Amino acid sequence: MKKLFILLFLCCFNFVVFAMPESNVAKSTEVIKADIDKQEYNKAINAGESEYNKSKDSKVALYLGKAYFLKQNYQKAVQYFSAAANKNEALAMLTLGNLYGSGVGVRQDYVKAVYWYKKAIAKGNVAAMNYLGLIYRDGIGSIQKDSKSAFDLFTKAASNNNDEGYFNLGYLYQNGIGVSKDNAKAIENYIQAANLGNILAMNNLAYMYENGLGVQKSYKGALDWYLLAAAKGDANAQCMVGQYYFNGTGVNKDYILAKTWFLQGKKHGCKEADDYLAKIKAAEINSSK
């Protein structure tokens, strides 16, 4: 779960400045954002500090927090994220939740992580619904498992047409966590998530088609889902497509296609790719004798 926090809190930094009447603060915010995008963090910090000292604007504080974080000055980052959060910036609340959950820049404190996630949720932040739901699903530190709350949070996220919300609901149904195990409902939610581009859902759907879980067993159906995930660069799916063609599972054996997909999988980190590529090379040598 700690690794999960470290990976997930970075997503909070794709901030958006919404349209507003042009003002000095709005213009300054755009300049700070542009400097961060260009990785000119010192320049962003200097402009941000100057503007914040004059305006105490919440979005300026938000971007200052980002700039300091990317400079790895975590103490300052937390200072400005806290300032923005206390001025009702939901993204800052979400970020603080992730920082306290991961222990980056602050002492790890899951209670405080939950506090900030709840604050962000109250402002309608969908990502916080999923993160808090994961905490309740698995339990961590002094936070006890609460499957019902996890289900409610994922349902709320899914009601906002959020792919992770649908995926997390599917996972609960597939594994019978807080609900009766129901593979058909798992598939229903995974399909919603996959249609929104969720790669994990595509892989899980492929697995369920492979094994006939909640659906008639179909290698073709499984391959279709693996291909969709593979096309998005997923290493696991790329190697699975390679295995389908290598073994002739639901398709004709085709070492050329298998090799193509294993090479893609290797490029993206599939550990099994080298073994299969070696087998294909051996088969090619034997066939040439």
C-alpha positions as MATLAB code, in Angstrom:
seq = 'MKKLFILLFLCCFNFVVFAMPESNVAKSTEVIKADIDKQEYNKAINAGESEYNKSKDSKVALYLGKAYFLKQNYQKAVQYFSAAANKNEALAMLTLGNLYGSGVGVRQDYVKAVYWYKKAIAKGNVAAMNYLGLIYRDGIGSIQKDSKSAFDLFTKAASNNNDEGYFNLGYLYQNGIGVSKDNAKAIENYIQAANLGNILAMNNLAYMYENGLGVQKSYKGALDWYLLAAAKGDANAQCMVGQYYFNGTGVNKDYILAKTWFLQGKKHGCKEADDYLAKIKAAEINSSK';
ca = [
       0.000    0.000    0.000;
       2.908    2.381    0.723;
       4.225    1.895   -2.819;
       0.710    2.539   -4.097;
       0.649    5.937   -2.376;
       4.052    6.868   -3.771;
       2.901    6.039   -7.282;
      -0.513    7.607   -7.037;
       0.056   10.984   -5.442;
       1.974   12.210   -8.491;
      -1.255   12.230  -10.520;
      -2.439   15.190   -8.501;
      -0.018   17.447  -10.315;
      -1.834   17.718  -13.624;
      -3.504   20.861  -12.422;
      -5.858   22.884  -14.579;
      -6.374   26.613  -14.443;
     -10.009   27.156  -15.278;
     -11.171   30.037  -17.427;
     -11.625   33.255  -15.481;
     -11.572   36.952  -16.167;
      -8.049   38.078  -16.851;
      -6.424   39.627  -13.783;
      -2.919   40.105  -12.528;
      -3.276   36.991  -10.363;
      -4.633   34.904  -13.241;
      -1.812   36.064  -15.514;
       0.769   35.328  -12.833;
      -0.685   31.863  -12.323;
      -0.395   31.135  -16.042;
       3.224   32.286  -16.018;
       4.048   30.084  -13.019;
       2.352   27.099  -14.640;
       4.245   27.666  -17.908;
       7.572   27.864  -16.039;
       6.800   24.568  -14.279;
       5.883   22.927  -17.585;
       9.268   24.069  -18.936;
      10.938   22.642  -15.783;
      12.155   26.105  -14.861;
      11.300   25.570  -11.218;
      13.411   28.346   -9.693;
      11.805   30.848  -12.036;
       8.348   29.536  -11.122;
       9.152   29.754   -7.419;
      10.435   33.328   -7.647;
       7.356   34.460   -9.568;
       5.062   32.502   -7.284;
       6.551   33.796   -4.047;
       6.309   37.364   -5.306;
       2.662   36.955   -6.327;
       1.633   35.012   -3.220;
       3.115   37.631   -0.910;
       0.803   40.173   -2.586;
      -2.381   38.186   -3.242;
      -2.346   35.110   -0.947;
      -4.188   33.451   -3.834;
      -5.022   29.757   -3.392;
      -4.063   28.676   -6.917;
      -0.738   30.466   -6.670;
      -0.134   28.498   -3.460;
      -1.118   25.301   -5.289;
       1.442   25.850   -8.043;
       4.100   26.932   -5.580;
       3.550   23.647   -3.788;
       4.025   21.807   -7.081;
       7.178   23.730   -7.980;
       8.752   23.132   -4.586;
       7.781   19.468   -4.710;
       9.445   19.003   -8.086;
      12.526   20.747   -6.666;
      12.356   18.165   -3.864;
      11.947   20.855   -1.247;
       9.208   18.902    0.478;
       8.951   21.097    3.548;
       8.082   24.120    1.408;
       5.832   22.012   -0.798;
       3.776   20.887    2.186;
       3.660   24.471    3.456;
       2.081   25.758    0.258;
      -0.156   22.761   -0.352;
      -1.471   23.278    3.189;
      -2.051   26.961    2.493;
      -3.980   26.100   -0.672;
      -5.958   23.335    1.052;
      -6.954   25.687    3.850;
      -8.295   27.995    1.143;
     -10.547   25.170   -0.167;
      -8.419   23.944   -3.084;
      -9.540   20.316   -3.505;
      -6.423   19.309   -5.472;
      -4.237   20.499   -2.625;
      -6.327   18.452   -0.187;
      -5.925   15.389   -2.389;
      -2.175   15.952   -2.639;
      -1.802   16.286    1.120;
      -3.715   13.036    1.533;
      -1.245   11.320   -0.788;
       1.775   12.912    0.875;
       0.673   11.798    4.336;
      -0.160    8.367    2.944;
       3.284    7.968    1.358;
       5.305    9.762    4.020;
       6.945   12.040    1.446;
       7.780   15.447    2.913;
       5.907   14.663    6.118;
       5.831   11.953    8.733;
       3.651    9.144    7.409;
       0.248    9.458    9.019;
      -2.686    7.490    7.633;
      -5.154    9.252    9.908;
      -4.168   12.593    8.404;
      -4.271   11.054    4.934;
      -7.866    9.991    5.573;
      -8.683   13.456    6.950;
      -7.479   15.203    3.790;
      -9.116   12.689    1.481;
     -12.426   13.292    3.216;
     -11.973   17.036    2.833;
     -11.250   16.599   -0.885;
     -14.270   14.311   -1.295;
     -16.479   16.935    0.308;
     -15.353   19.226   -2.514;
     -16.280   16.576   -5.089;
     -12.802   15.248   -5.871;
     -13.263   11.844   -7.525;
      -9.642   10.668   -7.196;
      -9.894   11.044   -3.419;
     -12.968    8.781   -3.444;
     -10.900    6.016   -5.005;
      -7.846    6.494   -2.787;
      -9.878    6.529    0.414;
     -11.850    3.557   -0.874;
      -8.591    1.609   -1.305;
      -7.597    2.418    2.266;
     -10.925    1.121    3.555;
     -10.831   -1.902    1.246;
      -7.446   -3.118    2.487;
      -6.997   -1.433    5.849;
      -3.643    0.179    6.632;
      -1.906    1.243    9.817;
      -4.513    2.127   12.401;
      -7.229    2.425    9.755;
      -9.416   -0.658    9.915;
     -10.929   -2.376    6.908;
     -14.384   -1.058    6.106;
     -15.697   -2.853    3.035;
     -19.037   -1.064    3.075;
     -17.413    2.365    3.035;
     -15.079    1.211    0.267;
     -18.055    0.032   -1.790;
     -19.908    3.308   -1.214;
     -16.872    5.384   -2.220;
     -16.201    3.379   -5.379;
     -19.889    3.579   -6.272;
     -19.766    7.349   -5.855;
     -16.669    7.567   -8.055;
     -18.285    5.366  -10.713;
     -21.401    7.551  -10.656;
     -19.089   10.299  -11.936;
     -18.254    8.055  -14.928;
     -14.787    7.433  -13.502;
     -12.894    4.449  -14.861;
     -11.071    3.706  -11.606;
     -14.354    3.756   -9.717;
     -15.805    1.174  -12.104;
     -12.638   -0.915  -11.954;
     -12.588   -0.909   -8.156;
     -16.249   -1.922   -8.033;
     -15.500   -4.753  -10.443;
     -12.669   -5.914   -8.195;
     -14.977   -5.976   -5.168;
     -17.546   -8.070   -7.039;
     -14.925  -10.408   -8.497;
     -13.407  -11.098   -5.088;
     -16.525  -10.856   -2.906;
     -15.190   -7.986   -0.798;
     -18.031   -6.282    1.065;
     -20.522   -7.750   -1.418;
     -21.574  -11.206   -2.529;
     -19.174  -12.552   -5.128;
     -20.727  -11.896   -8.529;
     -18.584  -12.360  -11.630;
     -21.326  -11.069  -13.921;
     -21.415   -7.753  -12.041;
     -17.624   -7.693  -12.008;
     -17.607   -8.007  -15.795;
     -20.281   -5.327  -16.110;
     -18.146   -2.860  -14.151;
     -14.896   -3.890  -15.826;
     -16.467   -3.270  -19.227;
     -17.514    0.223  -18.137;
     -13.965    0.876  -16.925;
     -12.374   -0.612  -20.063;
     -14.594    1.488  -22.304;
     -13.167    4.501  -20.496;
      -9.632    3.308  -21.248;
      -8.754    1.445  -18.032;
      -5.980   -1.034  -18.869;
      -6.287   -3.044  -15.656;
      -9.934   -3.662  -16.464;
      -9.023   -4.868  -19.960;
      -6.554   -7.376  -18.495;
      -9.048   -8.584  -15.900;
     -11.714   -9.028  -18.562;
      -9.295  -11.072  -20.647;
      -8.589  -13.284  -17.624;
     -12.300  -13.796  -16.997;
     -12.948  -14.730  -20.630;
      -9.993  -17.128  -20.505;
     -11.400  -18.889  -17.481;
     -15.129  -18.593  -18.126;
     -15.783  -16.501  -15.033;
     -19.180  -14.842  -15.299;
     -19.121  -15.333  -19.051;
     -18.837  -18.192  -21.514;
     -15.204  -19.226  -21.875;
     -13.771  -17.674  -25.011;
     -10.111  -17.425  -25.984;
     -11.087  -15.108  -28.810;
     -12.855  -12.812  -26.349;
      -9.815  -12.916  -24.067;
      -7.458  -12.140  -26.932;
      -9.593   -9.197  -28.003;
      -9.253   -7.625  -24.553;
      -5.531   -8.362  -24.355;
      -5.072   -6.748  -27.764;
      -6.836   -3.581  -26.593;
      -4.583   -3.357  -23.534;
      -1.508   -4.255  -25.604;
      -2.278   -1.464  -28.056;
      -2.068    0.938  -25.117;
       1.454   -0.244  -24.329;
       0.700   -2.612  -21.445;
       3.623   -5.045  -21.079;
       1.583   -7.847  -19.496;
      -1.017   -7.753  -22.263;
       1.657   -7.633  -24.961;
       3.290  -10.777  -23.601;
      -0.095  -12.488  -23.268;
      -0.858  -11.752  -26.928;
       2.576  -13.153  -27.737;
       1.762  -16.331  -25.814;
      -1.543  -16.739  -27.638;
       0.229  -16.692  -30.996;
       3.174  -18.751  -29.729;
       0.926  -21.513  -28.379;
      -1.847  -21.204  -30.946;
      -4.442  -20.524  -28.270;
      -7.680  -19.712  -30.077;
      -5.644  -18.635  -33.122;
      -3.234  -20.263  -35.560;
       0.329  -20.501  -34.311;
       2.309  -17.609  -35.693;
       5.874  -17.152  -34.468;
       6.284  -13.938  -36.441;
       3.357  -12.264  -34.655;
       4.406  -13.823  -31.356;
       7.915  -12.423  -31.748;
       6.539   -9.000  -32.617;
       4.459   -8.877  -29.429;
       7.183  -10.323  -27.193;
       9.580   -7.653  -28.450;
       7.011   -4.999  -27.586;
       6.474   -6.591  -24.181;
      10.211   -6.697  -23.523;
      10.475   -3.025  -24.430;
       7.842   -2.204  -21.814;
       9.223   -4.445  -19.073;
       7.685   -7.916  -19.515;
      10.088  -10.294  -17.722;
       8.838  -13.395  -19.554;
       9.575  -12.006  -22.999;
      13.215  -13.103  -23.174;
      12.375  -16.753  -22.452;
       9.800  -16.860  -25.243;
      12.055  -15.009  -27.664;
      14.774  -17.601  -26.986;
      12.286  -20.416  -27.690;
      11.239  -18.769  -30.948;
      14.883  -18.340  -31.980;
      15.549  -22.028  -31.240;
      12.484  -23.043  -33.249;
      13.638  -20.886  -36.184;
      17.082  -22.477  -36.103;
      15.613  -25.989  -36.040;
      13.254  -25.236  -38.910;
      16.115  -23.956  -41.043;
      18.118  -27.193  -40.727;
];
